[in-house]
Amino acid sequence: MKKEQLSGGILGLCIGDALGVPYEGFSRKQMARYQKISIEKSPGIWSDDSSLTLCLAQSLTGGFNLKNIADKFVAWLEDGYLTPQGTAFGIGKTTRMAINNLKRGKDPQHSGLTGEDSNGNGSLMRILPLAYYCYHMEISQRLDITGKVSAITHAHQRSIIACCIYIQLAVEILSGKNLIEAYRNMQKAIASYFAGDEQLPYYDRILNDDLSKVSRDNIFSGGYVVESLEASIWCLLNNSSYQDTVLEAIYLGHDTDTTAAQAGGLAGTYYGLGEIPPHWIKSLSKKEDVVQIAENLWESIIING
């Protein structure tokens, strides 16, 4: 794992989010009318995707503490902690209900929603920092921690598996593998780890097929966690630069900020900070705060091994 991968991933996620914010809810047909997507349209303002990712990253600088992560999520919703404009926005229903559970004193191990209708992408969109923090861990420890962090808000096993797929793919990328090799290794690792799990068949297209071969018309980019994960990985596998990956994610339409954030986090990790267009970085709201959190996380990982 290299520093520019971590910085590229964190900044890449926030930039993808900011690029997608102005187009959230637009259909694919509507998106086809836009010939040029510009970060200045936001201008550079990121949503809950980035805020909660930064909350997790900042918490991990002090080690893994579920209560501390949860407290930062509450501070985000109540006080605008780590927001671009001082107020939380873009929050999903499941995430809001779970954070309200935390505010009422529920333990973060039991605050997340468990219903099948609570499988939005609200934990997937913020899970990336665990790939860096858990990089050197055995897969069982890494995915156990991933499941616990997802379950603060999204505790259904389907959402947990989505987060584990995303994290394991990011870890394979961090080890220096090319995208195809990283994808294949992730497929094997996840299929083995969750063998027999009744939720695993929901991820057949990701785990048992070659997702990159699925046609664009059959990739859906709404807020459902399975489709959201498919869309972000599909964009990564079907493009050859950070820029093209996030733009593809936005042109898919619908949940544009989250798809671009998730795809941007993976692409930034793979291509590194140096491959993100400099003017996109320059235009990012509160860029210095984002850079500092990435720096803090890197330093804490190096110090603590």
mmCIF file with all atom_site columns, C-alpha atoms in Angstrom, residues 145-289:
data_model
loop_
_atom_site.group_PDB
_atom_site.id
_atom_site.type_symbol
_atom_site.label_atom_id
_atom_site.label_alt_id
_atom_site.label_comp_id
_atom_site.label_asym_id
_atom_site.label_entity_id
_atom_site.label_seq_id
_atom_site.pdbx_PDB_ins_code
_atom_site.Cartn_x
_atom_site.Cartn_y
_atom_site.Cartn_z
_atom_site.occupancy
_atom_site.B_iso_or_equiv
_atom_site.pdbx_formal_charge
_atom_site.auth_seq_id
_atom_site.auth_comp_id
_atom_site.auth_asym_id
_atom_site.auth_atom_id
_atom_site.pdbx_PDB_model_num
ATOM 1   C CA . ILE A 1 145 ? -14.643 -5.158  11.360  1.00 0.00 ? 145 ILE A CA 1
ATOM 2   C CA . THR A 1 146 ? -16.250 -4.173  8.060   1.00 0.00 ? 146 THR A CA 1
ATOM 3   C CA . GLY A 1 147 ? -19.484 -5.887  9.061   1.00 0.00 ? 147 GLY A CA 1
ATOM 4   C CA . LYS A 1 148 ? -19.542 -4.134  12.416  1.00 0.00 ? 148 LYS A CA 1
ATOM 5   C CA . VAL A 1 149 ? -19.011 -0.697  10.867  1.00 0.00 ? 149 VAL A CA 1
ATOM 6   C CA . SER A 1 150 ? -21.732 -1.297  8.266   1.00 0.00 ? 150 SER A CA 1
ATOM 7   C CA . ALA A 1 151 ? -24.103 -2.449  10.997  1.00 0.00 ? 151 ALA A CA 1
ATOM 8   C CA . ILE A 1 152 ? -23.956 0.876   12.832  1.00 0.00 ? 152 ILE A CA 1
ATOM 9   C CA . THR A 1 153 ? -26.575 1.944   10.306  1.00 0.00 ? 153 THR A CA 1
ATOM 10  C CA . HIS A 1 154 ? -27.148 -0.967  7.892   1.00 0.00 ? 154 HIS A CA 1
ATOM 11  C CA . ALA A 1 155 ? -27.193 -4.262  9.754   1.00 0.00 ? 155 ALA A CA 1
ATOM 12  C CA . HIS A 1 156 ? -28.890 -6.514  7.200   1.00 0.00 ? 156 HIS A CA 1
ATOM 13  C CA . GLN A 1 157 ? -26.514 -9.193  5.947   1.00 0.00 ? 157 GLN A CA 1
ATOM 14  C CA . ARG A 1 158 ? -27.006 -8.117  2.334   1.00 0.00 ? 158 ARG A CA 1
ATOM 15  C CA . SER A 1 159 ? -25.589 -4.670  3.078   1.00 0.00 ? 159 SER A CA 1
ATOM 16  C CA . ILE A 1 160 ? -22.766 -6.167  5.117   1.00 0.00 ? 160 ILE A CA 1
ATOM 17  C CA . ILE A 1 161 ? -21.733 -8.446  2.251   1.00 0.00 ? 161 ILE A CA 1
ATOM 18  C CA . ALA A 1 162 ? -21.763 -5.485  -0.160  1.00 0.00 ? 162 ALA A CA 1
ATOM 19  C CA . CYS A 1 163 ? -19.370 -3.597  2.106   1.00 0.00 ? 163 CYS A CA 1
ATOM 20  C CA . CYS A 1 164 ? -17.129 -6.652  2.408   1.00 0.00 ? 164 CYS A CA 1
ATOM 21  C CA . ILE A 1 165 ? -16.976 -7.068  -1.385  1.00 0.00 ? 165 ILE A CA 1
ATOM 22  C CA . TYR A 1 166 ? -16.046 -3.419  -1.811  1.00 0.00 ? 166 TYR A CA 1
ATOM 23  C CA . ILE A 1 167 ? -13.376 -3.498  0.906   1.00 0.00 ? 167 ILE A CA 1
ATOM 24  C CA . GLN A 1 168 ? -11.835 -6.744  -0.304  1.00 0.00 ? 168 GLN A CA 1
ATOM 25  C CA . LEU A 1 169 ? -11.642 -5.397  -3.854  1.00 0.00 ? 169 LEU A CA 1
ATOM 26  C CA . ALA A 1 170 ? -9.942  -2.233  -2.571  1.00 0.00 ? 170 ALA A CA 1
ATOM 27  C CA . VAL A 1 171 ? -7.464  -4.327  -0.558  1.00 0.00 ? 171 VAL A CA 1
ATOM 28  C CA . GLU A 1 172 ? -6.588  -6.383  -3.634  1.00 0.00 ? 172 GLU A CA 1
ATOM 29  C CA . ILE A 1 173 ? -6.016  -3.126  -5.544  1.00 0.00 ? 173 ILE A CA 1
ATOM 30  C CA . LEU A 1 174 ? -3.814  -1.793  -2.746  1.00 0.00 ? 174 LEU A CA 1
ATOM 31  C CA . SER A 1 175 ? -1.575  -4.846  -3.047  1.00 0.00 ? 175 SER A CA 1
ATOM 32  C CA . GLY A 1 176 ? -0.543  -3.710  -6.538  1.00 0.00 ? 176 GLY A CA 1
ATOM 33  C CA . LYS A 1 177 ? -2.608  -6.045  -8.683  1.00 0.00 ? 177 LYS A CA 1
ATOM 34  C CA . ASN A 1 178 ? -4.130  -4.951  -11.976 1.00 0.00 ? 178 ASN A CA 1
ATOM 35  C CA . LEU A 1 179 ? -7.890  -4.502  -12.030 1.00 0.00 ? 179 LEU A CA 1
ATOM 36  C CA . ILE A 1 180 ? -8.736  -7.873  -13.549 1.00 0.00 ? 180 ILE A CA 1
ATOM 37  C CA . GLU A 1 181 ? -6.495  -9.782  -11.145 1.00 0.00 ? 181 GLU A CA 1
ATOM 38  C CA . ALA A 1 182 ? -7.799  -7.780  -8.178  1.00 0.00 ? 182 ALA A CA 1
ATOM 39  C CA . TYR A 1 183 ? -11.383 -8.489  -9.243  1.00 0.00 ? 183 TYR A CA 1
ATOM 40  C CA . ARG A 1 184 ? -10.756 -12.223 -9.673  1.00 0.00 ? 184 ARG A CA 1
ATOM 41  C CA . ASN A 1 185 ? -8.981  -12.498 -6.316  1.00 0.00 ? 185 ASN A CA 1
ATOM 42  C CA . MET A 1 186 ? -11.823 -10.678 -4.608  1.00 0.00 ? 186 MET A CA 1
ATOM 43  C CA . GLN A 1 187 ? -14.372 -13.047 -6.158  1.00 0.00 ? 187 GLN A CA 1
ATOM 44  C CA . LYS A 1 188 ? -12.561 -16.082 -4.772  1.00 0.00 ? 188 LYS A CA 1
ATOM 45  C CA . ALA A 1 189 ? -11.997 -14.587 -1.329  1.00 0.00 ? 189 ALA A CA 1
ATOM 46  C CA . ILE A 1 190 ? -15.583 -13.447 -0.827  1.00 0.00 ? 190 ILE A CA 1
ATOM 47  C CA . ALA A 1 191 ? -17.132 -16.641 -2.218  1.00 0.00 ? 191 ALA A CA 1
ATOM 48  C CA . SER A 1 192 ? -15.013 -18.671 0.181   1.00 0.00 ? 192 SER A CA 1
ATOM 49  C CA . TYR A 1 193 ? -15.584 -16.467 3.222   1.00 0.00 ? 193 TYR A CA 1
ATOM 50  C CA . PHE A 1 194 ? -19.379 -16.291 2.806   1.00 0.00 ? 194 PHE A CA 1
ATOM 51  C CA . ALA A 1 195 ? -19.857 -19.806 1.411   1.00 0.00 ? 195 ALA A CA 1
ATOM 52  C CA . GLY A 1 196 ? -23.402 -20.997 2.118   1.00 0.00 ? 196 GLY A CA 1
ATOM 53  C CA . ASP A 1 197 ? -24.684 -17.574 3.156   1.00 0.00 ? 197 ASP A CA 1
ATOM 54  C CA . GLU A 1 198 ? -28.275 -17.173 1.952   1.00 0.00 ? 198 GLU A CA 1
ATOM 55  C CA . GLN A 1 199 ? -27.594 -13.576 0.894   1.00 0.00 ? 199 GLN A CA 1
ATOM 56  C CA . LEU A 1 200 ? -24.673 -14.439 -1.373  1.00 0.00 ? 200 LEU A CA 1
ATOM 57  C CA . PRO A 1 201 ? -26.788 -15.241 -4.476  1.00 0.00 ? 201 PRO A CA 1
ATOM 58  C CA . TYR A 1 202 ? -27.810 -11.581 -4.641  1.00 0.00 ? 202 TYR A CA 1
ATOM 59  C CA . TYR A 1 203 ? -24.230 -10.931 -5.759  1.00 0.00 ? 203 TYR A CA 1
ATOM 60  C CA . ASP A 1 204 ? -24.032 -13.587 -8.465  1.00 0.00 ? 204 ASP A CA 1
ATOM 61  C CA . ARG A 1 205 ? -23.345 -11.048 -11.226 1.00 0.00 ? 205 ARG A CA 1
ATOM 62  C CA . ILE A 1 206 ? -20.375 -9.694  -9.285  1.00 0.00 ? 206 ILE A CA 1
ATOM 63  C CA . LEU A 1 207 ? -19.005 -12.942 -7.883  1.00 0.00 ? 207 LEU A CA 1
ATOM 64  C CA . ASN A 1 208 ? -19.829 -15.651 -10.431 1.00 0.00 ? 208 ASN A CA 1
ATOM 65  C CA . ASP A 1 209 ? -19.795 -13.750 -13.712 1.00 0.00 ? 209 ASP A CA 1
ATOM 66  C CA . ASP A 1 210 ? -17.586 -11.140 -15.333 1.00 0.00 ? 210 ASP A CA 1
ATOM 67  C CA . LEU A 1 211 ? -19.403 -7.951  -14.414 1.00 0.00 ? 211 LEU A CA 1
ATOM 68  C CA . SER A 1 212 ? -17.401 -5.970  -16.956 1.00 0.00 ? 212 SER A CA 1
ATOM 69  C CA . LYS A 1 213 ? -19.131 -7.877  -19.753 1.00 0.00 ? 213 LYS A CA 1
ATOM 70  C CA . VAL A 1 214 ? -22.641 -6.853  -18.671 1.00 0.00 ? 214 VAL A CA 1
ATOM 71  C CA . SER A 1 215 ? -24.160 -4.332  -21.070 1.00 0.00 ? 215 SER A CA 1
ATOM 72  C CA . ARG A 1 216 ? -24.609 -0.742  -19.926 1.00 0.00 ? 216 ARG A CA 1
ATOM 73  C CA . ASP A 1 217 ? -28.376 -1.071  -20.349 1.00 0.00 ? 217 ASP A CA 1
ATOM 74  C CA . ASN A 1 218 ? -28.368 -3.816  -17.720 1.00 0.00 ? 218 ASN A CA 1
ATOM 75  C CA . ILE A 1 219 ? -26.441 -1.818  -15.131 1.00 0.00 ? 219 ILE A CA 1
ATOM 76  C CA . PHE A 1 220 ? -28.707 0.053   -12.725 1.00 0.00 ? 220 PHE A CA 1
ATOM 77  C CA . SER A 1 221 ? -27.546 2.948   -10.599 1.00 0.00 ? 221 SER A CA 1
ATOM 78  C CA . GLY A 1 222 ? -30.175 3.647   -7.984  1.00 0.00 ? 222 GLY A CA 1
ATOM 79  C CA . GLY A 1 223 ? -29.849 3.499   -4.225  1.00 0.00 ? 223 GLY A CA 1
ATOM 80  C CA . TYR A 1 224 ? -30.373 -0.263  -3.748  1.00 0.00 ? 224 TYR A CA 1
ATOM 81  C CA . VAL A 1 225 ? -27.118 -1.619  -2.360  1.00 0.00 ? 225 VAL A CA 1
ATOM 82  C CA . VAL A 1 226 ? -26.712 -4.513  -4.817  1.00 0.00 ? 226 VAL A CA 1
ATOM 83  C CA . GLU A 1 227 ? -27.265 -2.332  -7.877  1.00 0.00 ? 227 GLU A CA 1
ATOM 84  C CA . SER A 1 228 ? -25.146 0.481   -6.453  1.00 0.00 ? 228 SER A CA 1
ATOM 85  C CA . LEU A 1 229 ? -22.203 -1.841  -5.863  1.00 0.00 ? 229 LEU A CA 1
ATOM 86  C CA . GLU A 1 230 ? -22.558 -3.366  -9.334  1.00 0.00 ? 230 GLU A CA 1
ATOM 87  C CA . ALA A 1 231 ? -22.624 0.062   -10.953 1.00 0.00 ? 231 ALA A CA 1
ATOM 88  C CA . SER A 1 232 ? -19.497 1.331   -9.203  1.00 0.00 ? 232 SER A CA 1
ATOM 89  C CA . ILE A 1 233 ? -17.463 -1.814  -9.929  1.00 0.00 ? 233 ILE A CA 1
ATOM 90  C CA . TRP A 1 234 ? -18.716 -1.886  -13.536 1.00 0.00 ? 234 TRP A CA 1
ATOM 91  C CA . CYS A 1 235 ? -17.525 1.688   -14.057 1.00 0.00 ? 235 CYS A CA 1
ATOM 92  C CA . LEU A 1 236 ? -14.117 0.825   -12.613 1.00 0.00 ? 236 LEU A CA 1
ATOM 93  C CA . LEU A 1 237 ? -13.661 -2.251  -14.807 1.00 0.00 ? 237 LEU A CA 1
ATOM 94  C CA . ASN A 1 238 ? -14.817 -0.584  -18.017 1.00 0.00 ? 238 ASN A CA 1
ATOM 95  C CA . ASN A 1 239 ? -12.613 2.502   -17.953 1.00 0.00 ? 239 ASN A CA 1
ATOM 96  C CA . SER A 1 240 ? -8.901  3.211   -17.959 1.00 0.00 ? 240 SER A CA 1
ATOM 97  C CA . SER A 1 241 ? -8.542  6.424   -15.944 1.00 0.00 ? 241 SER A CA 1
ATOM 98  C CA . TYR A 1 242 ? -9.866  8.033   -12.796 1.00 0.00 ? 242 TYR A CA 1
ATOM 99  C CA . GLN A 1 243 ? -11.586 10.766  -14.785 1.00 0.00 ? 243 GLN A CA 1
ATOM 100 C CA . ASP A 1 244 ? -13.393 8.434   -17.163 1.00 0.00 ? 244 ASP A CA 1
ATOM 101 C CA . THR A 1 245 ? -14.486 6.163   -14.311 1.00 0.00 ? 245 THR A CA 1
ATOM 102 C CA . VAL A 1 246 ? -16.274 8.879   -12.347 1.00 0.00 ? 246 VAL A CA 1
ATOM 103 C CA . LEU A 1 247 ? -17.762 10.504  -15.426 1.00 0.00 ? 247 LEU A CA 1
ATOM 104 C CA . GLU A 1 248 ? -19.148 7.134   -16.510 1.00 0.00 ? 248 GLU A CA 1
ATOM 105 C CA . ALA A 1 249 ? -20.698 6.744   -13.056 1.00 0.00 ? 249 ALA A CA 1
ATOM 106 C CA . ILE A 1 250 ? -22.454 10.100  -13.346 1.00 0.00 ? 250 ILE A CA 1
ATOM 107 C CA . TYR A 1 251 ? -23.705 9.487   -16.878 1.00 0.00 ? 251 TYR A CA 1
ATOM 108 C CA . LEU A 1 252 ? -25.431 6.342   -15.581 1.00 0.00 ? 252 LEU A CA 1
ATOM 109 C CA . GLY A 1 253 ? -27.835 8.742   -13.857 1.00 0.00 ? 253 GLY A CA 1
ATOM 110 C CA . HIS A 1 254 ? -30.062 8.302   -10.791 1.00 0.00 ? 254 HIS A CA 1
ATOM 111 C CA . ASP A 1 255 ? -27.912 8.125   -7.603  1.00 0.00 ? 255 ASP A CA 1
ATOM 112 C CA . THR A 1 256 ? -25.108 9.977   -9.341  1.00 0.00 ? 256 THR A CA 1
ATOM 113 C CA . ASP A 1 257 ? -23.246 11.286  -6.301  1.00 0.00 ? 257 ASP A CA 1
ATOM 114 C CA . THR A 1 258 ? -23.046 7.933   -4.538  1.00 0.00 ? 258 THR A CA 1
ATOM 115 C CA . THR A 1 259 ? -22.184 5.865   -7.607  1.00 0.00 ? 259 THR A CA 1
ATOM 116 C CA . ALA A 1 260 ? -19.447 8.356   -8.499  1.00 0.00 ? 260 ALA A CA 1
ATOM 117 C CA . ALA A 1 261 ? -18.207 8.455   -4.900  1.00 0.00 ? 261 ALA A CA 1
ATOM 118 C CA . GLN A 1 262 ? -17.938 4.669   -4.692  1.00 0.00 ? 262 GLN A CA 1
ATOM 119 C CA . ALA A 1 263 ? -16.383 4.344   -8.147  1.00 0.00 ? 263 ALA A CA 1
ATOM 120 C CA . GLY A 1 264 ? -14.152 7.346   -7.471  1.00 0.00 ? 264 GLY A CA 1
ATOM 121 C CA . GLY A 1 265 ? -12.875 5.862   -4.247  1.00 0.00 ? 265 GLY A CA 1
ATOM 122 C CA . LEU A 1 266 ? -11.831 2.653   -5.987  1.00 0.00 ? 266 LEU A CA 1
ATOM 123 C CA . ALA A 1 267 ? -10.437 4.450   -9.032  1.00 0.00 ? 267 ALA A CA 1
ATOM 124 C CA . GLY A 1 268 ? -8.515  6.920   -6.888  1.00 0.00 ? 268 GLY A CA 1
ATOM 125 C CA . THR A 1 269 ? -7.036  4.008   -4.979  1.00 0.00 ? 269 THR A CA 1
ATOM 126 C CA . TYR A 1 270 ? -6.030  2.245   -8.191  1.00 0.00 ? 270 TYR A CA 1
ATOM 127 C CA . TYR A 1 271 ? -4.696  5.168   -10.226 1.00 0.00 ? 271 TYR A CA 1
ATOM 128 C CA . GLY A 1 272 ? -3.367  7.214   -7.313  1.00 0.00 ? 272 GLY A CA 1
ATOM 129 C CA . LEU A 1 273 ? -3.616  10.861  -6.376  1.00 0.00 ? 273 LEU A CA 1
ATOM 130 C CA . GLY A 1 274 ? -1.420  11.976  -9.271  1.00 0.00 ? 274 GLY A CA 1
ATOM 131 C CA . GLU A 1 275 ? -3.963  10.810  -11.854 1.00 0.00 ? 275 GLU A CA 1
ATOM 132 C CA . ILE A 1 276 ? -6.847  12.909  -10.519 1.00 0.00 ? 276 ILE A CA 1
ATOM 133 C CA . PRO A 1 277 ? -7.269  16.108  -12.598 1.00 0.00 ? 277 PRO A CA 1
ATOM 134 C CA . PRO A 1 278 ? -5.610  18.912  -10.588 1.00 0.00 ? 278 PRO A CA 1
ATOM 135 C CA . HIS A 1 279 ? -8.413  21.402  -11.276 1.00 0.00 ? 279 HIS A CA 1
ATOM 136 C CA . TRP A 1 280 ? -10.905 18.949  -9.750  1.00 0.00 ? 280 TRP A CA 1
ATOM 137 C CA . ILE A 1 281 ? -8.817  18.792  -6.590  1.00 0.00 ? 281 ILE A CA 1
ATOM 138 C CA . LYS A 1 282 ? -8.397  22.569  -6.524  1.00 0.00 ? 282 LYS A CA 1
ATOM 139 C CA . SER A 1 283 ? -12.157 23.124  -6.822  1.00 0.00 ? 283 SER A CA 1
ATOM 140 C CA . LEU A 1 284 ? -13.110 20.681  -4.053  1.00 0.00 ? 284 LEU A CA 1
ATOM 141 C CA . SER A 1 285 ? -14.849 22.351  -1.127  1.00 0.00 ? 285 SER A CA 1
ATOM 142 C CA . LYS A 1 286 ? -12.746 22.300  2.064   1.00 0.00 ? 286 LYS A CA 1
ATOM 143 C CA . LYS A 1 287 ? -9.968  20.549  0.177   1.00 0.00 ? 287 LYS A CA 1
ATOM 144 C CA . GLU A 1 288 ? -7.470  21.234  2.959   1.00 0.00 ? 288 GLU A CA 1
ATOM 145 C CA . ASP A 1 289 ? -9.611  19.389  5.518   1.00 0.00 ? 289 ASP A CA 1
#
